[in-house]
PDB file of C-alpha atoms in Angstrom:
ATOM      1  CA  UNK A   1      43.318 106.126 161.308  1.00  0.00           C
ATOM      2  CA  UNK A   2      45.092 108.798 159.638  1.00  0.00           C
ATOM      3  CA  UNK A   3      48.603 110.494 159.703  1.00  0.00           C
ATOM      4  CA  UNK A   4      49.693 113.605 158.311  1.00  0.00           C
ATOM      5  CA  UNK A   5      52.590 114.081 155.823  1.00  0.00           C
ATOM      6  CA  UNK A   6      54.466 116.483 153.558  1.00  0.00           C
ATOM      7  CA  UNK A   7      57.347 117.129 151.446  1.00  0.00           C
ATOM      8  CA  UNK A   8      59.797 119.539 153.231  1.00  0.00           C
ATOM      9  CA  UNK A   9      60.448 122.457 151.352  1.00  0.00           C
ATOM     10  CA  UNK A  10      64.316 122.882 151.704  1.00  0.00           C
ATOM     11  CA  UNK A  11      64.796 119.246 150.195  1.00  0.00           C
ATOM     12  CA  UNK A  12      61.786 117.660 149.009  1.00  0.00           C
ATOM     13  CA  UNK A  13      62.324 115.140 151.470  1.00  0.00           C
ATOM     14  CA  UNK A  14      59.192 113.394 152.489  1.00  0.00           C
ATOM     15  CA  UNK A  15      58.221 113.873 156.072  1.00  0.00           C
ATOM     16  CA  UNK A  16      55.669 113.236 158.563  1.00  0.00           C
ATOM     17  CA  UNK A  17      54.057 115.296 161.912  1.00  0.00           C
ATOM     18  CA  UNK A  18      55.347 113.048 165.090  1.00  0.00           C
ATOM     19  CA  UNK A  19      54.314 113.069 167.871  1.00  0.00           C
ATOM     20  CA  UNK A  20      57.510 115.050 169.446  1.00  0.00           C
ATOM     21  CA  UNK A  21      55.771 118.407 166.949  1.00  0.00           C
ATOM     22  CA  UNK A  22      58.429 117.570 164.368  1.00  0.00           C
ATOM     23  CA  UNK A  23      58.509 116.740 160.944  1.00  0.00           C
ATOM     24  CA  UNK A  24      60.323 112.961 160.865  1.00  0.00           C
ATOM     25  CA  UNK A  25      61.305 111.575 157.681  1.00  0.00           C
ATOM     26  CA  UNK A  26      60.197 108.419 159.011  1.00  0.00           C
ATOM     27  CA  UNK A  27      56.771 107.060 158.905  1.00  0.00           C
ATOM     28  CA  UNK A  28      57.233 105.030 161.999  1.00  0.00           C
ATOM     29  CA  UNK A  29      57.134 107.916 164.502  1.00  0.00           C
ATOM     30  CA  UNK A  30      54.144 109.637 163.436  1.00  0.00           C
ATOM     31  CA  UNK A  31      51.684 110.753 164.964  1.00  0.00           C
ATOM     32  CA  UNK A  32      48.304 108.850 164.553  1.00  0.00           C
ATOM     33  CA  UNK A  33      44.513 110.399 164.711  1.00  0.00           C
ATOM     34  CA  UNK A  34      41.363 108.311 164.590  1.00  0.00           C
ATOM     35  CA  UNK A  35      38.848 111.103 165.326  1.00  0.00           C
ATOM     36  CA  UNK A  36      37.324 114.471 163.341  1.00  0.00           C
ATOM     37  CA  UNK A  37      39.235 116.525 165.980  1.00  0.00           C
ATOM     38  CA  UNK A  38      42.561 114.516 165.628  1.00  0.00           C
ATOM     39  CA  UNK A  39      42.554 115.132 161.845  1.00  0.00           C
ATOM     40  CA  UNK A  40      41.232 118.899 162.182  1.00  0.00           C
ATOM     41  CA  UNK A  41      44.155 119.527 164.691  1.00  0.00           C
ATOM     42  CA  UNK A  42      46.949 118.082 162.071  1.00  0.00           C
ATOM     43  CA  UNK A  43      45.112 119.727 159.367  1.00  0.00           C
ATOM     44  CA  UNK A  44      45.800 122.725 161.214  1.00  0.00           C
ATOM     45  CA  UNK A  45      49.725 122.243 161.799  1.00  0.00           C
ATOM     46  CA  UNK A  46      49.835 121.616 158.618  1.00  0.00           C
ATOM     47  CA  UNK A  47      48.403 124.555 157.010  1.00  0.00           C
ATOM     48  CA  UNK A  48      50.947 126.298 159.763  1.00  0.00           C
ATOM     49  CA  UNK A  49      53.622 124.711 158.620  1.00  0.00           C
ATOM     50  CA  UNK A  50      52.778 125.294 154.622  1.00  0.00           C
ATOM     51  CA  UNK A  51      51.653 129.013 155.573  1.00  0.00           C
ATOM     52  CA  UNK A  52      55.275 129.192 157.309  1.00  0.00           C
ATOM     53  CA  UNK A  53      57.378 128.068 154.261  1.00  0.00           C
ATOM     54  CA  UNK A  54      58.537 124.734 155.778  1.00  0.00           C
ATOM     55  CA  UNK A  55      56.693 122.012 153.950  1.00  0.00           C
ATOM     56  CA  UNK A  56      54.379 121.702 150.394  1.00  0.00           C
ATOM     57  CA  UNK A  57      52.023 119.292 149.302  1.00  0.00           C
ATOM     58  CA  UNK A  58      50.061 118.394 152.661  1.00  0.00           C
ATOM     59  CA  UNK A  59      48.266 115.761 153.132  1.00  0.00           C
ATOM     60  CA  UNK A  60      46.145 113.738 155.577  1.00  0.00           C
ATOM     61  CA  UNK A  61      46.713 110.276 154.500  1.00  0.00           C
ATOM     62  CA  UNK A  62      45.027 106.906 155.858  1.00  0.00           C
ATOM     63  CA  UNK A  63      47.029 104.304 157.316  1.00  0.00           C
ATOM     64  CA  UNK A  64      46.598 101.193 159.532  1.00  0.00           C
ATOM     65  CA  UNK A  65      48.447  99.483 162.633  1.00  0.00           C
ATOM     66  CA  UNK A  66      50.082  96.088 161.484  1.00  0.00           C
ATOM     67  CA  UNK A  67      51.815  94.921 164.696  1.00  0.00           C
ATOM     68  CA  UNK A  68      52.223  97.915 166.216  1.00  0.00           C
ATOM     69  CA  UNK A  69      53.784  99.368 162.917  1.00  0.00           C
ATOM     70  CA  UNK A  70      52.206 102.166 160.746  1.00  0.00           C
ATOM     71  CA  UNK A  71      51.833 100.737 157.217  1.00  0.00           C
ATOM     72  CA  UNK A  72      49.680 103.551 154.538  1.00  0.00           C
ATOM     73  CA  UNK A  73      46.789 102.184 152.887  1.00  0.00           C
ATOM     74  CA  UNK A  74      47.540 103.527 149.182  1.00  0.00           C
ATOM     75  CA  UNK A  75      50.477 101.894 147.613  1.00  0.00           C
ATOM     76  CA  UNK A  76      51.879 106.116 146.461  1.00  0.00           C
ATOM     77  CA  UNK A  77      52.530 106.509 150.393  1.00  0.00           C
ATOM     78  CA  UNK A  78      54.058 102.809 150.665  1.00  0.00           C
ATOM     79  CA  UNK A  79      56.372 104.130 148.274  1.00  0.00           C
ATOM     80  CA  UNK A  80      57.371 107.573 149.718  1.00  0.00           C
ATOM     81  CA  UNK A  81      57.616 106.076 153.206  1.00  0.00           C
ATOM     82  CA  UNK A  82      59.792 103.679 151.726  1.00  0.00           C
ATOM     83  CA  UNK A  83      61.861 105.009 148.383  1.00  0.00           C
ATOM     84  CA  UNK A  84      62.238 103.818 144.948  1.00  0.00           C
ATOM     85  CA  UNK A  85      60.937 100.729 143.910  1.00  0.00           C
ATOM     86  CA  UNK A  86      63.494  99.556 141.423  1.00  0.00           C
ATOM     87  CA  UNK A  87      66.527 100.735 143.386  1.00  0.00           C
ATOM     88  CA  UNK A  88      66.364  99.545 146.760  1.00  0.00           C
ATOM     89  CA  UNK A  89      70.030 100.916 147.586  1.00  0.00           C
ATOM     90  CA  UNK A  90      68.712 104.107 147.269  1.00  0.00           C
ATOM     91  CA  UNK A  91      66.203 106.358 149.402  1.00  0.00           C
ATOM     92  CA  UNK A  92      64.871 105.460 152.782  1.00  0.00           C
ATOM     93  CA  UNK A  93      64.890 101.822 152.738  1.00  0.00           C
ATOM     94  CA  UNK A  94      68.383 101.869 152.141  1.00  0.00           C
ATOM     95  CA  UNK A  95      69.647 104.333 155.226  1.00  0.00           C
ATOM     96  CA  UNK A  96      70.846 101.568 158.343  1.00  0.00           C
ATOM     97  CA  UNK A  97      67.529 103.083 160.271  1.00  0.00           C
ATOM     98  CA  UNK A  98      65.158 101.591 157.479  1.00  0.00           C
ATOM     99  CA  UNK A  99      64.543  98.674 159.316  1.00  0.00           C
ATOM    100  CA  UNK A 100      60.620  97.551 157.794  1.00  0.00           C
ATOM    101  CA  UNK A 101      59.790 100.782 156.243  1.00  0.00           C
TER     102      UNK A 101
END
């Protein structure tokens, strides 16, 4: 299962395609592929979206479903999904949404 993600180019922020055709910066509402043409299609957006000045460094990345949550395989997308991993008052884990990212 893959998902597709980015860094917005305005902020840096890291984002990710949902399913609404936005970029979220949170990994929960992403939209998940688990087929050739799923990936090919966000491939595509995301070329769109890098040819169109809105987002660098794009990237299909793999992920799994862990009670209905996404959770990335590699432990570099744990930590952008989530923030810093010595300061846990800052970045995403530390806005009221976090919840479990």
């Amino acid at each position: 299962m893959k998902i597709l993600t980015a860094n917005r180019l305005t902020d840096g922020e890291a984002v990710w395609f949902a399913a609404d055709g936005t970029w979220a910066e949170t990994i929960d509402v992403a939209e998940t592929v688990d087929d050739k043409a799923g990936e090919a299609r966000l491939e595509a957006i995301g070329k769109a979206a890098h040819d169109n000045n809105e987002v660098v460094d794009v990237n299909l990345i793999d992920v799994s479903l862990v009670g209905g949550t996404i959770r990335p395989l590699r432990l570099r997308e744990a930590i952008r999904a989530a923030g810093p991993t010595n300061r846990l008052d800052l970045g995403k884990q530390a806005r009221p949404s976090a919840g479990a990212a």
